[in-house]
Short mmCIF file of C-alpha atoms in Angstrom, two decimals:
data_model
loop_
_atom_site.label_atom_id
_atom_site.label_comp_id
_atom_site.label_asym_id
_atom_site.label_seq_id
_atom_site.Cartn_x
_atom_site.Cartn_y
_atom_site.Cartn_z
CA ASP A 5 -17.21 -30.92 15.79
CA THR A 6 -15.10 -29.11 13.23
CA GLY A 7 -12.87 -27.28 15.68
CA VAL A 8 -12.05 -23.59 15.87
CA SER A 9 -11.30 -21.96 12.53
CA GLN A 10 -9.61 -18.65 11.78
CA ASP A 11 -9.41 -16.63 8.62
CA PRO A 12 -7.13 -15.58 7.08
CA ARG A 13 -4.21 -17.78 8.12
CA HIS A 14 -1.71 -15.19 6.98
CA LYS A 15 -2.01 -11.46 6.44
CA ILE A 16 0.64 -9.08 5.15
CA THR A 17 -0.23 -5.41 5.37
CA LYS A 18 1.46 -2.07 5.17
CA ARG A 19 1.87 0.12 8.21
CA GLY A 20 -1.15 2.34 8.73
CA GLN A 21 -3.67 -0.02 7.12
CA ASN A 22 -6.58 -1.58 8.99
CA VAL A 23 -6.93 -5.35 9.25
CA THR A 24 -9.73 -7.61 10.42
CA PHE A 25 -9.49 -11.24 11.46
CA ARG A 26 -12.34 -13.70 11.84
CA CYS A 27 -12.77 -16.56 14.29
CA ASP A 28 -15.42 -19.27 14.15
CA PRO A 29 -15.58 -21.15 17.47
CA ILE A 30 -16.78 -24.67 18.15
CA SER A 31 -20.53 -24.34 17.63
CA GLU A 32 -21.84 -25.03 21.12
CA HIS A 33 -19.12 -23.05 22.93
CA ASN A 34 -20.36 -19.92 24.65
CA ARG A 35 -16.98 -18.39 25.49
CA LEU A 36 -14.57 -17.01 22.94
CA TYR A 37 -11.08 -15.67 23.68
CA TRP A 38 -8.50 -13.73 21.69
CA TYR A 39 -4.77 -13.99 22.40
CA ARG A 40 -1.65 -12.56 20.79
CA GLN A 41 1.58 -14.53 20.54
CA THR A 42 4.89 -12.93 19.62
CA LEU A 43 8.05 -14.81 18.74
CA GLY A 44 9.50 -16.75 21.63
CA GLN A 45 6.63 -15.97 23.98
CA GLY A 46 3.53 -17.68 25.23
CA PRO A 47 0.12 -16.39 24.18
CA GLU A 48 -1.02 -13.17 25.83
CA PHE A 49 -4.71 -12.70 26.67
CA LEU A 50 -6.45 -9.80 24.92
CA THR A 51 -10.22 -10.09 25.41
CA TYR A 52 -13.08 -12.51 25.76
CA PHE A 53 -16.80 -12.90 25.12
CA GLN A 54 -19.50 -14.89 26.79
CA ASN A 55 -22.15 -15.29 24.15
CA GLU A 56 -22.34 -11.84 22.53
CA ALA A 57 -21.20 -9.88 25.60
CA GLN A 58 -17.60 -8.69 25.76
CA LEU A 59 -16.83 -9.17 29.44
CA GLU A 60 -13.17 -8.15 29.52
CA LYS A 61 -11.43 -5.74 27.20
CA SER A 62 -9.00 -3.90 29.40
CA ARG A 63 -6.17 -6.11 28.13
CA LEU A 64 -6.58 -4.99 24.55
CA LEU A 65 -3.22 -3.50 23.70
CA SER A 66 -4.43 -0.06 22.67
CA ASP A 67 -7.55 1.71 21.46
CA ARG A 68 -6.53 0.66 17.95
CA PHE A 69 -7.69 -2.87 18.84
CA SER A 70 -11.36 -3.81 18.97
CA ALA A 71 -13.35 -7.02 18.88
CA GLU A 72 -16.95 -7.99 18.26
CA ARG A 73 -19.12 -11.07 18.49
CA PRO A 74 -22.39 -9.72 17.17
CA LYS A 75 -24.65 -12.76 17.41
CA GLY A 76 -22.74 -14.84 19.88
CA SER A 77 -21.27 -17.01 17.15
CA PHE A 78 -18.23 -15.88 15.13
CA SER A 79 -16.01 -13.04 16.28
CA THR A 80 -13.85 -10.44 14.57
CA LEU A 81 -10.71 -8.71 15.81
CA GLU A 82 -9.84 -5.43 14.12
CA ILE A 83 -6.59 -3.53 14.32
CA GLN A 84 -6.69 0.02 13.01
CA ARG A 85 -3.67 1.95 11.78
CA THR A 86 -1.36 -1.04 12.07
CA GLU A 87 2.18 -0.63 13.34
CA GLN A 88 5.19 -2.89 12.87
CA GLY A 89 4.93 -3.88 16.51
CA ASP A 90 1.55 -5.45 15.78
CA SER A 91 3.28 -8.23 13.81
CA ALA A 92 2.41 -11.41 15.69
CA MET A 93 0.25 -14.52 15.67
CA TYR A 94 -3.33 -13.83 16.72
CA LEU A 95 -5.01 -16.83 18.28
CA CYS A 96 -8.65 -17.47 18.96
CA ALA A 97 -9.93 -20.05 21.44
CA SER A 98 -13.34 -21.20 22.59
CA SER A 99 -14.69 -23.03 25.61
CA LEU A 100 -17.75 -24.01 27.55
CA VAL A 101 -18.19 -22.29 30.89
CA VAL A 102 -18.89 -25.55 32.65
CA SER A 103 -16.13 -27.66 31.11
CA GLY A 104 -13.33 -26.73 33.47
CA TYR A 105 -12.32 -23.82 31.30
CA GLU A 106 -10.31 -25.92 28.89
CA GLN A 107 -9.89 -23.86 25.78
CA TYR A 108 -9.64 -25.13 22.25
CA PHE A 109 -7.47 -23.06 19.96
CA GLY A 110 -7.70 -22.27 16.29
CA PRO A 111 -4.67 -22.37 13.95
CA GLY A 112 -4.08 -18.63 14.32
CA THR A 113 -3.69 -15.70 11.95
CA ARG A 114 -0.11 -14.59 11.38
CA LEU A 115 0.06 -10.84 10.80
CA THR A 116 3.08 -9.21 9.21
CA VAL A 117 3.17 -5.42 9.08
CA THR A 118 5.71 -4.02 6.61
CA ALA B 12 -2.53 -12.30 40.43
CA GLN B 13 -1.34 -15.42 38.67
CA SER B 14 1.84 -16.31 36.86
CA VAL B 15 3.64 -19.28 35.38
CA THR B 16 7.36 -19.98 35.17
CA GLN B 17 8.69 -22.64 32.85
CA LEU B 18 12.24 -23.63 33.70
CA GLY B 19 14.35 -24.17 30.61
CA SER B 20 13.46 -22.59 27.31
CA HIS B 21 14.96 -25.54 25.46
CA VAL B 22 15.16 -29.21 26.48
CA SER B 23 16.85 -31.89 24.41
CA VAL B 24 16.40 -35.63 24.97
CA SER B 25 17.22 -38.79 23.08
CA GLU B 26 14.47 -40.88 21.55
CA GLY B 27 13.23 -43.32 24.19
CA ALA B 28 14.45 -41.20 27.11
CA LEU B 29 12.35 -39.64 29.85
CA VAL B 30 10.81 -36.27 29.08
CA LEU B 31 10.53 -33.82 32.00
CA LEU B 32 9.30 -30.28 31.40
CA ARG B 33 9.09 -28.08 34.46
CA CYS B 34 6.34 -25.63 35.38
CA ASN B 35 5.87 -23.63 38.56
CA TYR B 36 2.86 -21.45 39.14
CA SER B 37 1.76 -18.66 41.41
CA SER B 38 -1.91 -18.15 42.22
CA SER B 39 -3.84 -16.45 45.00
CA VAL B 40 -6.82 -18.76 44.42
CA PRO B 41 -7.05 -22.49 43.75
CA PRO B 42 -5.74 -22.79 40.22
CA TYR B 43 -6.71 -24.69 37.16
CA LEU B 44 -3.56 -25.79 35.31
CA PHE B 45 -3.05 -26.83 31.72
CA TRP B 46 -0.35 -28.07 29.37
CA TYR B 47 -0.60 -27.28 25.69
CA VAL B 48 1.61 -28.32 22.77
CA GLN B 49 2.28 -26.19 19.69
CA TYR B 50 3.76 -27.43 16.44
CA PRO B 51 5.33 -24.89 14.07
CA ASN B 52 2.87 -22.42 12.56
CA GLN B 53 -0.07 -24.07 14.26
CA GLY B 54 -2.40 -23.30 17.14
CA LEU B 55 -2.20 -24.89 20.56
CA GLN B 56 -3.44 -28.39 21.34
CA LEU B 57 -4.54 -29.30 24.85
CA LEU B 58 -2.45 -32.12 26.34
CA LEU B 59 -3.98 -32.30 29.80
CA LYS B 60 -5.61 -30.28 32.56
CA TYR B 61 -5.83 -30.17 36.36
CA THR B 62 -9.07 -28.82 37.82
CA SER B 63 -8.88 -29.80 41.51
CA ALA B 64 -9.71 -33.49 41.16
CA ALA B 65 -6.95 -36.11 40.99
CA THR B 66 -3.46 -34.66 41.45
CA LEU B 67 -1.94 -37.01 38.88
CA VAL B 68 -3.39 -36.16 35.51
CA LYS B 69 -3.04 -38.28 32.40
CA GLY B 70 -3.25 -36.69 28.99
CA ILE B 71 -2.92 -37.53 25.35
CA ASN B 72 0.11 -39.07 23.64
CA GLY B 73 1.36 -40.69 26.85
CA PHE B 74 1.96 -37.45 28.76
CA GLU B 75 1.08 -36.95 32.39
CA ALA B 76 1.53 -34.24 35.01
CA GLU B 77 1.37 -34.12 38.79
CA PHE B 78 -0.06 -31.20 40.73
CA LYS B 79 2.02 -30.54 43.87
CA LYS B 80 0.51 -27.76 45.91
CA SER B 81 3.36 -27.66 48.43
CA GLU B 82 5.85 -27.08 45.62
CA THR B 83 3.49 -24.98 43.47
CA SER B 84 4.51 -27.20 40.57
CA PHE B 85 2.85 -28.95 37.67
CA HIS B 86 5.66 -30.70 35.79
CA LEU B 87 4.96 -32.59 32.57
CA THR B 88 6.46 -36.03 32.02
CA LYS B 89 6.52 -38.80 29.46
CA PRO B 90 8.39 -42.05 30.10
CA SER B 91 9.74 -42.51 26.58
CA ALA B 92 10.24 -39.71 24.05
CA HIS B 93 9.24 -40.14 20.44
CA MET B 94 10.49 -38.11 17.51
CA SER B 95 6.96 -36.80 16.99
CA ASP B 96 7.08 -35.18 20.45
CA ALA B 97 9.42 -32.47 19.16
CA ALA B 98 7.43 -29.26 19.57
CA GLU B 99 6.97 -26.32 21.92
CA TYR B 100 5.14 -26.91 25.18
CA PHE B 101 3.27 -24.29 27.19
CA CYS B 102 2.10 -24.44 30.77
CA ALA B 103 -0.88 -22.24 31.65
CA VAL B 104 -2.89 -21.28 34.71
CA SER B 105 -6.36 -19.87 35.14
CA ALA B 106 -8.21 -18.67 38.18
CA GLY B 107 -10.56 -21.63 38.11
CA GLY B 108 -14.27 -21.94 38.70
CA GLY B 109 -16.31 -18.75 38.60
CA SER B 110 -13.57 -16.72 36.98
CA GLN B 111 -13.43 -15.32 33.50
CA GLY B 112 -11.26 -18.26 32.62
CA ASN B 113 -8.53 -16.54 30.64
CA LEU B 114 -5.25 -18.42 30.59
CA ILE B 115 -1.90 -17.05 31.75
CA PHE B 116 0.86 -18.80 29.84
CA GLY B 117 4.50 -19.43 30.52
CA LYS B 118 7.10 -18.59 27.90
CA GLY B 119 7.24 -22.12 26.62
CA THR B 120 9.80 -24.91 26.44
CA LYS B 121 10.99 -26.15 23.08
CA LEU B 122 11.53 -29.91 23.16
CA SER B 123 14.04 -31.48 20.76
CA VAL B 124 14.24 -35.25 20.35
CA LYS B 125 17.48 -36.76 19.04
CA PRO B 126 17.44 -40.05 17.17
#
């Protein structure tokens, strides 16, 4: 069990550019979640997958945000036309449906939009 | 709808003193409750969870929490603080079994430990 990994750990981009983050969950976990955390706040739920199906995406912050999990393994979160307000930590977590919903978090990707 | 309120954004204790971090929740269904710890520039680590079994839950690093339905509380305690406990702590609630399982977090409490 290598834990949840995220890449990159840090990303600096200019306003208007597109960015993509990757999350590799714990291998046997069938649920994958994305959260955003801004300074001084707790994580905020964005979307989640069960296997390859995206079962909730209404919490994505705008239509500039999209996520995929094409083969039910790793996932990507893309932000198009970044804005300064998108600067935050993006966290990925995974879980097993039958484990009591405890989620295991990756180290996060810190995005800075200049 | 569910929500979490953490009382006190910053708590300071002396090394060896009792740690008490407060969490109150609101949930229209039986909740699952969690405490996570976050060290600077890192992800969240699960400390403990309540999923409708025993109301007193023991976690890692000597922490424990008690689920009190009548008070809608899930406070985190540790008898004796250690310097390594200095971090930010988050309480979270989910809608429990059969739900999509996403967590609703409080705003966090930053714990400082004085030597």
